[in-house]
Amino acid sequence: MRQPDSPETRSSPGLPQTAEPADRPSLWHSGLGSIRGRMRAAIVVFALIMLLISLTAQWHVDQSADTGALAPNDRLELRQILFKIGSDLWSAETSLQGYLLNPGAEGRDATQAALTEIQKDIDALSAINWTEATSRRERTLTEMREELDSLQQQITKVMAIRVDASKLYPALSELIAQTLPLTMEFRDYSGQAMQDSLDHWELSGQPEIYRRFGEARYHWVVISGNFRAYIMAHLGILVGDTPSNLKQLRALISDSLNTVNVELVKLNELSRRGQLQLVQDDALVNMVRILRDWRQFFLHADSIYTARDWRSDVPLLRDEVGPRFHRLWRSTEMLQADLEQMSEHKADAMTSVSDRLSRIIWMITAAVIGLTLLGYGIFERAVRRPIRDVAQALKDESLGQGTSTLRKTDMVETRDLIEAFDYMRQQVASRQQRLESILHNAAEGILTFDDRGQIETSNPAAQRLFGWDTLPSSGLYIQEILAPRQEQDAEEYIFTLRQLQFDGLTGKTGEITAVHSKGWVFPLSIKISPVQLRDRRLYTALVEDISERRALMAHLRAAAEHDGLTGLHNRNYFTHELERVVERVNRSNQHCALLYIDLDNFKYINDTLGHAAGDRLLIETSEILGNRVRGGDLLCRLGGDEFTVLLYDTRPEEIQAITESFRSALAEHHFWYGAEQLDMSCSIGAAMIHAGTRTAEEVLSRADFACHMAKRQGRNCVHVFEDRDVANVAMISQDMGWSRRIRDAIENDRFVLVIQPIQETRHRSVTLHEVLVRIRDDVGGTIMPSGFLPVAERFGLAAEIDRWVIQHSIVALAAIRRHEPHWRFAINLSGASLGDKDLANMIRQKLEASDLEPSALTFEITETMAIADIDKAERLLSQIKEIGCATALDDFGSGMSSFAYLRDLPVDYVKIDGRFVSKMAHDPVDEAMVRAMNDIAHALGKQTVAEYVENEAILTKLVDLQVDFLQGYHIGRPVPLTVPKTPRHSNEPLQPRLH
């Protein structure tokens, strides 16, 4: 095995090897000639001393531990157990009090659990061996066990009494048994007397007798009610201050008894006069008896309930449960006092040990100080002085003053340090040469200058950049390379650079205009970085000529502002220029005009002859318009077949003729593409720009509206915006406001889904529902589709509404089908969705995410939409059917070529146009049309749905024609869709609920 290198043969990588002196002393060979060897020896000596001191301290600690009465872990465990006993006692008392206030299984179980924990705590105390006061501790624990057993028995009795009203209130049953029959007898006798009085009403005195018996009966009822409240107050049922309630009720009962007694006394006087009948005399005698007996029972009951032990659980709580809890608390506190006394004895022993350890620490301190002084002496002679000599040599080398002579040393580390210094000097010289080569060949210019801006050094690239042969002997300042009076002087970077505030520019790249030594100027990129050299702060600047980069940016900017096909300025440039024109007109009070040009037959040419022909048409149009505009006017292509012309300094009375000249220039041109010749025409809207114009958007909207009016006049026309058109522009602005409301409804879920049932004709069952959409307005009402869908189609928001409806319908139907697995939804798609290439993929993802079967959805498109773009319609319907969803053709029969396209469209359902269905009951022609559409659809294997079923007569005819499905107000009106939130019984039908 290879032995590790010894200090004598090891050296730093790349350093020259030195021969070992032959006369090196034997101390070197023993390993003490190196810092590491001597450090090892010092560590061994120090370790032996510390080991001896530690053994001595351990002996004293062991002696102290033997005098301890209890291990620290056991003492800590005892404190925890005693604390837990106190906590469990508190829990038991609290739980018992809660049970007494509100009896229940929870309070009972909590009390029993706390008592069980106390028993476990006492057992845990017994398991720990105490070395002091053993007999007293055992006696205390035995007493605690006995007290706990007795306490459990008494608490069990109390709990049993608390839940049994007859045991808790022993006088209650007797009181009720005695007073209730008397109450009923009194009411019966008084009723008999009053009835007898009615029977003899014509006799003298009977009205008064009837009134006296009635008053006695009424006050007896009051006594009964107050007596029941009196009992409830004793039971704690009444809310409020119980003593106050009892005192008040007792007074009320007493007053009522006295009132009844007064009435009976007056009746007795009437009896002595002979005015009472036989039944009335008998009733009076019994009522007097009942009053006397009832008063005695009440006084007896009141004496019972006012007694100290009127509840049977009170003596147990006072004499048995409470004292036992108190004795357990006292025993626990006594054990805690014993434990604290033991801890004090242990503390005294530890104090003695700490005194002895203090003396040992002073011995350690003395040893450490001695060894430190010895180590410092060795460090000073063998380490610090040689390192100081090497540091001075490094300083001399950095100042170019040559290397000081280094004294010889027998320390391996110091010798290695000297050799490393020699090697470093060689490497520094080599790196300096490489750095100079890099600076000399760098492609970027590099300047070094001081905090005054005076340039000290420059590389060849910088000299070539500025045309310098060498730097002037008088010095050149950074400010002198800046071109005078730059337009960018107002910019922060140029200003800071001229003010010599270089620290504010560090790390930032700026662009300035620099001056060449021969006088010309050029754009320059500059980036400044600080360099700190001792007490001097220098700066380096990377400089680069960016002329080519700026030229490229100018080219890209021009490309961004021009149309790639026609070379005209594009919409972006036009928008900014229009804003500038509006601002300029408002300042100078000039008149300008905007022409909005839209080609009339561009879509036809583009669709019939192809996109190449359309591009050629746009190029020729731009050339014709370009030849017509003045040199100072601006011609732009907004996009598609829309162009604009900004006319500067134009009088209002000339705008009509100018606009007409542009129209005629295009109308007189014949477009040739191959052998095809086509006429060109356009619709032009014009709007004046004057001092009252507020914004560029206002001008563009007016010109756009004027172009729209020109198209309404029959195309190939012009229209100049006039004051009477303001109202119509306001209507367009209202549409734009609607577009914002629609976007808000999409983003904030303000749409509301409603569903209309579609009934199967054969079984008259409803499992399919058409999903419709509404908007919830700010006051809680709903806006019908006719109020916002036309605006959504004009502003390109219809496809986003379709996506919102699809996503929310899938989520709702997935939740509904958990209760009604046969439910299905039919969702309408707008014409904008036909061109949505990602729609089918979105539907598939949402179905997978909600775990909804694709067959539960049917997607409808109108016949007009399908015929307008048959290719896109076929593609989208095919993609939907591939997912597994059904498809339907809505409003079938509204187009003249309905039957021709029906064969090729991949649809499962055909919805017959409601215009025919609604009149078929009294119009034979409409009935024949419905019959023909139904028969042809069935012949092609498609099912039919009749819309606008408004009455029973229409329904009967549709059933006779064997139409498959029915939809209309007679079947069911649209209602808001509500998703069920709670499980229902399996045989309970799901019905849409109104909000």
mmCIF file of C-alpha atoms in Angstrom, residues 525-774:
data_model
loop_
_atom_site.group_PDB
_atom_site.id
_atom_site.type_symbol
_atom_site.label_atom_id
_atom_site.label_comp_id
_atom_site.label_asym_id
_atom_site.label_seq_id
_atom_site.Cartn_x
_atom_site.Cartn_y
_atom_site.Cartn_z
ATOM 1 C CA SER A 525 -23.694 52.697 -26.584
ATOM 2 C CA ILE A 526 -21.898 53.141 -23.252
ATOM 3 C CA LYS A 527 -21.956 51.146 -19.998
ATOM 4 C CA ILE A 528 -19.961 52.338 -16.957
ATOM 5 C CA SER A 529 -18.665 50.142 -14.112
ATOM 6 C CA PRO A 530 -16.671 51.255 -11.008
ATOM 7 C CA VAL A 531 -13.212 49.876 -10.053
ATOM 8 C CA GLN A 532 -11.774 50.507 -6.586
ATOM 9 C CA LEU A 533 -7.919 50.499 -6.493
ATOM 10 C CA ARG A 534 -6.669 51.194 -2.981
ATOM 11 C CA ASP A 535 -7.601 54.831 -2.314
ATOM 12 C CA ARG A 536 -8.462 55.618 -5.944
ATOM 13 C CA ARG A 537 -11.804 55.087 -7.582
ATOM 14 C CA LEU A 538 -11.654 54.519 -11.326
ATOM 15 C CA TYR A 539 -14.336 53.721 -13.873
ATOM 16 C CA THR A 540 -14.332 51.524 -16.960
ATOM 17 C CA ALA A 541 -16.623 52.201 -19.886
ATOM 18 C CA LEU A 542 -17.600 49.690 -22.557
ATOM 19 C CA VAL A 543 -18.358 51.643 -25.747
ATOM 20 C CA GLU A 544 -19.787 50.388 -29.030
ATOM 21 C CA ASP A 545 -20.836 51.989 -32.305
ATOM 22 C CA ILE A 546 -24.609 51.280 -32.688
ATOM 23 C CA SER A 547 -25.132 52.894 -36.078
ATOM 24 C CA GLU A 548 -26.060 49.597 -37.714
ATOM 25 C CA ARG A 549 -28.339 48.633 -34.815
ATOM 26 C CA ARG A 550 -30.215 51.925 -35.032
ATOM 27 C CA ALA A 551 -30.610 51.494 -38.761
ATOM 28 C CA LEU A 552 -32.064 48.041 -38.156
ATOM 29 C CA MET A 553 -34.445 49.414 -35.499
ATOM 30 C CA ALA A 554 -35.553 52.145 -37.892
ATOM 31 C CA HIS A 555 -36.283 49.493 -40.470
ATOM 32 C CA LEU A 556 -38.261 47.433 -37.971
ATOM 33 C CA ARG A 557 -40.171 50.523 -36.821
ATOM 34 C CA ALA A 558 -41.094 51.292 -40.418
ATOM 35 C CA ALA A 559 -42.241 47.716 -40.869
ATOM 36 C CA ALA A 560 -44.361 48.007 -37.709
ATOM 37 C CA GLU A 561 -46.033 51.177 -39.000
ATOM 38 C CA HIS A 562 -46.696 50.015 -42.590
ATOM 39 C CA ASP A 563 -48.944 47.418 -44.138
ATOM 40 C CA GLY A 564 -46.906 44.525 -45.503
ATOM 41 C CA LEU A 565 -49.115 44.019 -48.570
ATOM 42 C CA THR A 566 -49.762 47.526 -49.873
ATOM 43 C CA GLY A 567 -46.903 49.466 -48.281
ATOM 44 C CA LEU A 568 -49.365 51.995 -46.844
ATOM 45 C CA HIS A 569 -49.332 53.090 -43.226
ATOM 46 C CA ASN A 570 -51.215 50.616 -41.043
ATOM 47 C CA ARG A 571 -53.871 50.993 -38.343
ATOM 48 C CA ASN A 572 -51.337 51.516 -35.549
ATOM 49 C CA TYR A 573 -49.718 54.497 -37.259
ATOM 50 C CA PHE A 574 -53.085 55.855 -38.378
ATOM 51 C CA THR A 575 -54.488 55.748 -34.826
ATOM 52 C CA HIS A 576 -51.596 57.731 -33.395
ATOM 53 C CA GLU A 577 -51.628 60.216 -36.279
ATOM 54 C CA LEU A 578 -55.380 60.752 -35.925
ATOM 55 C CA GLU A 579 -54.914 61.551 -32.227
ATOM 56 C CA ARG A 580 -52.210 64.076 -33.111
ATOM 57 C CA VAL A 581 -54.424 65.641 -35.799
ATOM 58 C CA VAL A 582 -57.354 66.043 -33.380
ATOM 59 C CA GLU A 583 -55.069 67.682 -30.809
ATOM 60 C CA ARG A 584 -53.510 69.968 -33.445
ATOM 61 C CA VAL A 585 -56.913 71.030 -34.824
ATOM 62 C CA ASN A 586 -58.117 71.979 -31.358
ATOM 63 C CA ARG A 587 -55.009 74.155 -30.879
ATOM 64 C CA SER A 588 -54.843 75.802 -34.337
ATOM 65 C CA ASN A 589 -58.557 75.949 -35.198
ATOM 66 C CA GLN A 590 -57.877 74.344 -38.589
ATOM 67 C CA HIS A 591 -60.231 72.032 -40.482
ATOM 68 C CA CYS A 592 -59.289 68.487 -41.472
ATOM 69 C CA ALA A 593 -61.343 65.560 -42.711
ATOM 70 C CA LEU A 594 -61.336 61.774 -42.439
ATOM 71 C CA LEU A 595 -62.521 59.484 -45.259
ATOM 72 C CA TYR A 596 -63.479 55.912 -44.345
ATOM 73 C CA ILE A 597 -63.399 53.732 -47.513
ATOM 74 C CA ASP A 598 -64.841 50.191 -47.638
ATOM 75 C CA LEU A 599 -64.704 48.106 -50.868
ATOM 76 C CA ASP A 600 -68.153 46.812 -51.812
ATOM 77 C CA ASN A 601 -67.349 43.582 -53.630
ATOM 78 C CA PHE A 602 -64.056 42.544 -52.061
ATOM 79 C CA LYS A 603 -65.449 39.474 -50.273
ATOM 80 C CA TYR A 604 -67.013 38.200 -53.477
ATOM 81 C CA ILE A 605 -63.738 38.535 -55.414
ATOM 82 C CA ASN A 606 -61.736 37.010 -52.545
ATOM 83 C CA ASP A 607 -64.104 34.028 -52.245
ATOM 84 C CA THR A 608 -64.601 33.362 -55.961
ATOM 85 C CA LEU A 609 -61.162 34.116 -57.430
ATOM 86 C CA GLY A 610 -59.054 33.302 -54.394
ATOM 87 C CA HIS A 611 -56.857 35.163 -51.954
ATOM 88 C CA ALA A 612 -54.282 36.029 -54.614
ATOM 89 C CA ALA A 613 -56.918 37.946 -56.539
ATOM 90 C CA GLY A 614 -58.026 39.667 -53.338
ATOM 91 C CA ASP A 615 -54.451 40.716 -52.579
ATOM 92 C CA ARG A 616 -54.057 42.041 -56.117
ATOM 93 C CA LEU A 617 -57.282 44.018 -55.759
ATOM 94 C CA LEU A 618 -56.034 45.617 -52.542
ATOM 95 C CA ILE A 619 -52.731 46.589 -54.171
ATOM 96 C CA GLU A 620 -54.462 48.190 -57.171
ATOM 97 C CA THR A 621 -56.869 49.993 -54.809
ATOM 98 C CA SER A 622 -53.977 51.427 -52.805
ATOM 99 C CA GLU A 623 -52.323 52.608 -56.048
ATOM 100 C CA ILE A 624 -55.511 54.329 -57.286
ATOM 101 C CA LEU A 625 -56.086 56.017 -53.929
ATOM 102 C CA GLY A 626 -52.412 56.929 -53.678
ATOM 103 C CA ASN A 627 -52.571 58.687 -57.029
ATOM 104 C CA ARG A 628 -55.627 60.611 -55.893
ATOM 105 C CA VAL A 629 -54.415 61.912 -52.508
ATOM 106 C CA ARG A 630 -52.376 65.094 -52.184
ATOM 107 C CA GLY A 631 -48.753 64.955 -51.189
ATOM 108 C CA GLY A 632 -49.415 66.108 -47.646
ATOM 109 C CA ASP A 633 -52.427 63.840 -47.007
ATOM 110 C CA LEU A 634 -52.193 60.445 -45.289
ATOM 111 C CA LEU A 635 -53.511 57.219 -46.882
ATOM 112 C CA CYS A 636 -53.709 54.140 -44.599
ATOM 113 C CA ARG A 637 -55.023 50.605 -44.744
ATOM 114 C CA LEU A 638 -56.882 49.696 -41.579
ATOM 115 C CA GLY A 639 -57.114 46.018 -42.468
ATOM 116 C CA GLY A 640 -59.152 43.770 -44.728
ATOM 117 C CA ASP A 641 -60.823 45.938 -47.385
ATOM 118 C CA GLU A 642 -60.934 49.131 -45.272
ATOM 119 C CA PHE A 643 -58.867 52.238 -46.079
ATOM 120 C CA THR A 644 -58.719 55.712 -44.526
ATOM 121 C CA VAL A 645 -57.563 59.062 -45.866
ATOM 122 C CA LEU A 646 -56.635 61.975 -43.582
ATOM 123 C CA LEU A 647 -57.129 65.247 -45.481
ATOM 124 C CA TYR A 648 -55.266 68.195 -43.968
ATOM 125 C CA ASP A 649 -56.429 71.819 -44.292
ATOM 126 C CA THR A 650 -59.741 70.966 -45.986
ATOM 127 C CA ARG A 651 -62.728 73.312 -46.087
ATOM 128 C CA PRO A 652 -66.096 71.790 -45.074
ATOM 129 C CA GLU A 653 -67.788 72.895 -48.315
ATOM 130 C CA GLU A 654 -65.243 70.867 -50.356
ATOM 131 C CA ILE A 655 -65.573 67.542 -48.550
ATOM 132 C CA GLN A 656 -68.561 66.274 -50.549
ATOM 133 C CA ALA A 657 -66.782 66.823 -53.891
ATOM 134 C CA ILE A 658 -63.498 65.377 -52.627
ATOM 135 C CA THR A 659 -65.237 62.258 -51.313
ATOM 136 C CA GLU A 660 -67.085 61.827 -54.599
ATOM 137 C CA SER A 661 -63.788 62.091 -56.528
ATOM 138 C CA PHE A 662 -62.322 59.185 -54.563
ATOM 139 C CA ARG A 663 -65.433 57.096 -55.205
ATOM 140 C CA SER A 664 -65.435 57.816 -58.947
ATOM 141 C CA ALA A 665 -61.720 57.064 -59.231
ATOM 142 C CA LEU A 666 -62.353 53.525 -57.990
ATOM 143 C CA ALA A 667 -65.660 53.106 -59.842
ATOM 144 C CA GLU A 668 -64.051 53.982 -63.188
ATOM 145 C CA HIS A 669 -61.325 51.387 -62.752
ATOM 146 C CA HIS A 670 -61.825 47.864 -64.167
ATOM 147 C CA PHE A 671 -60.129 45.074 -62.263
ATOM 148 C CA TRP A 672 -58.621 42.323 -64.406
ATOM 149 C CA TYR A 673 -57.471 39.031 -62.991
ATOM 150 C CA GLY A 674 -56.518 36.592 -65.698
ATOM 151 C CA ALA A 675 -59.379 36.541 -68.168
ATOM 152 C CA GLU A 676 -61.834 37.852 -65.599
ATOM 153 C CA GLN A 677 -62.869 41.513 -65.616
ATOM 154 C CA LEU A 678 -64.685 42.853 -62.594
ATOM 155 C CA ASP A 679 -65.982 46.296 -61.747
ATOM 156 C CA MET A 680 -64.769 47.967 -58.588
ATOM 157 C CA SER A 681 -66.845 50.118 -56.274
ATOM 158 C CA CYS A 682 -66.657 51.408 -52.758
ATOM 159 C CA SER A 683 -68.703 53.053 -50.029
ATOM 160 C CA ILE A 684 -67.129 56.122 -48.438
ATOM 161 C CA GLY A 685 -68.012 57.859 -45.212
ATOM 162 C CA ALA A 686 -66.557 61.268 -44.439
ATOM 163 C CA ALA A 687 -66.367 63.230 -41.193
ATOM 164 C CA MET A 688 -64.942 66.690 -40.548
ATOM 165 C CA ILE A 689 -62.378 67.314 -37.806
ATOM 166 C CA HIS A 690 -62.832 70.752 -36.237
ATOM 167 C CA ALA A 691 -62.227 72.524 -32.961
ATOM 168 C CA GLY A 692 -65.277 70.903 -31.364
ATOM 169 C CA THR A 693 -63.982 67.371 -31.966
ATOM 170 C CA ARG A 694 -63.168 65.769 -28.633
ATOM 171 C CA THR A 695 -61.337 62.499 -29.385
ATOM 172 C CA ALA A 696 -59.951 60.457 -32.232
ATOM 173 C CA GLU A 697 -62.437 57.700 -31.421
ATOM 174 C CA GLU A 698 -65.282 60.156 -31.981
ATOM 175 C CA VAL A 699 -63.988 61.047 -35.470
ATOM 176 C CA LEU A 700 -63.433 57.409 -36.429
ATOM 177 C CA SER A 701 -66.876 56.347 -35.187
ATOM 178 C CA ARG A 702 -68.526 59.169 -37.153
ATOM 179 C CA ALA A 703 -66.669 58.265 -40.352
ATOM 180 C CA ASP A 704 -67.471 54.590 -39.805
ATOM 181 C CA PHE A 705 -71.121 55.434 -39.274
ATOM 182 C CA ALA A 706 -71.144 57.596 -42.423
ATOM 183 C CA CYS A 707 -69.700 54.656 -44.380
ATOM 184 C CA HIS A 708 -72.431 52.464 -42.962
ATOM 185 C CA MET A 709 -75.035 54.972 -44.113
ATOM 186 C CA ALA A 710 -73.437 55.020 -47.589
ATOM 187 C CA LYS A 711 -73.794 51.239 -47.807
ATOM 188 C CA ARG A 712 -77.442 51.496 -46.779
ATOM 189 C CA GLN A 713 -77.996 53.865 -49.703
ATOM 190 C CA GLY A 714 -77.180 51.032 -52.112
ATOM 191 C CA ARG A 715 -73.352 50.814 -52.073
ATOM 192 C CA ASN A 716 -71.024 52.740 -54.416
ATOM 193 C CA CYS A 717 -72.194 55.860 -52.553
ATOM 194 C CA VAL A 718 -70.742 58.456 -50.263
ATOM 195 C CA HIS A 719 -72.130 60.002 -47.114
ATOM 196 C CA VAL A 720 -70.778 62.995 -45.220
ATOM 197 C CA PHE A 721 -71.512 62.980 -41.532
ATOM 198 C CA GLU A 722 -73.919 65.769 -40.574
ATOM 199 C CA ASP A 723 -75.341 67.084 -37.323
ATOM 200 C CA ARG A 724 -78.561 65.127 -37.717
ATOM 201 C CA ASP A 725 -76.523 61.903 -37.638
ATOM 202 C CA VAL A 726 -75.464 62.492 -34.005
ATOM 203 C CA ALA A 727 -78.481 60.638 -32.661
ATOM 204 C CA ASN A 728 -77.621 57.572 -34.746
ATOM 205 C CA VAL A 729 -74.011 57.697 -33.518
ATOM 206 C CA ALA A 730 -75.359 57.764 -29.975
ATOM 207 C CA MET A 731 -77.190 54.542 -30.805
ATOM 208 C CA ILE A 732 -73.904 53.006 -31.951
ATOM 209 C CA SER A 733 -72.267 54.222 -28.733
ATOM 210 C CA GLN A 734 -75.089 52.550 -26.845
ATOM 211 C CA ASP A 735 -74.215 49.324 -28.644
ATOM 212 C CA MET A 736 -70.610 49.772 -27.522
ATOM 213 C CA GLY A 737 -71.869 50.208 -23.966
ATOM 214 C CA TRP A 738 -73.779 46.990 -24.370
ATOM 215 C CA SER A 739 -70.586 45.291 -25.510
ATOM 216 C CA ARG A 740 -68.935 46.322 -22.242
ATOM 217 C CA ARG A 741 -71.906 44.987 -20.263
ATOM 218 C CA ILE A 742 -71.671 41.690 -22.151
ATOM 219 C CA ARG A 743 -67.948 41.427 -21.394
ATOM 220 C CA ASP A 744 -68.686 42.149 -17.753
ATOM 221 C CA ALA A 745 -71.353 39.425 -17.735
ATOM 222 C CA ILE A 746 -68.851 36.939 -19.201
ATOM 223 C CA GLU A 747 -66.093 37.829 -16.753
ATOM 224 C CA ASN A 748 -68.311 38.023 -13.628
ATOM 225 C CA ASP A 749 -70.842 35.239 -14.383
ATOM 226 C CA ARG A 750 -73.841 37.554 -14.693
ATOM 227 C CA PHE A 751 -75.516 35.304 -17.239
ATOM 228 C CA VAL A 752 -78.500 33.201 -16.172
ATOM 229 C CA LEU A 753 -79.313 29.850 -17.747
ATOM 230 C CA VAL A 754 -82.964 28.967 -18.377
ATOM 231 C CA ILE A 755 -84.316 25.728 -19.799
ATOM 232 C CA GLN A 756 -87.403 24.923 -21.848
ATOM 233 C CA PRO A 757 -88.719 21.340 -21.904
ATOM 234 C CA ILE A 758 -88.881 19.326 -25.143
ATOM 235 C CA GLN A 759 -91.554 16.608 -24.915
ATOM 236 C CA GLU A 760 -91.399 13.238 -26.625
ATOM 237 C CA THR A 761 -94.577 12.789 -28.666
ATOM 238 C CA ARG A 762 -95.057 9.069 -28.225
ATOM 239 C CA HIS A 763 -94.722 8.742 -24.412
ATOM 240 C CA ARG A 764 -95.402 12.406 -23.560
ATOM 241 C CA SER A 765 -92.289 12.373 -21.342
ATOM 242 C CA VAL A 766 -89.688 15.127 -20.930
ATOM 243 C CA THR A 767 -85.991 14.274 -20.673
ATOM 244 C CA LEU A 768 -84.564 16.801 -23.142
ATOM 245 C CA HIS A 769 -84.364 20.537 -22.332
ATOM 246 C CA GLU A 770 -83.134 23.383 -24.508
ATOM 247 C CA VAL A 771 -80.695 25.695 -22.691
ATOM 248 C CA LEU A 772 -81.329 29.420 -23.199
ATOM 249 C CA VAL A 773 -79.409 32.384 -21.779
ATOM 250 C CA ARG A 774 -80.372 35.659 -20.124
#
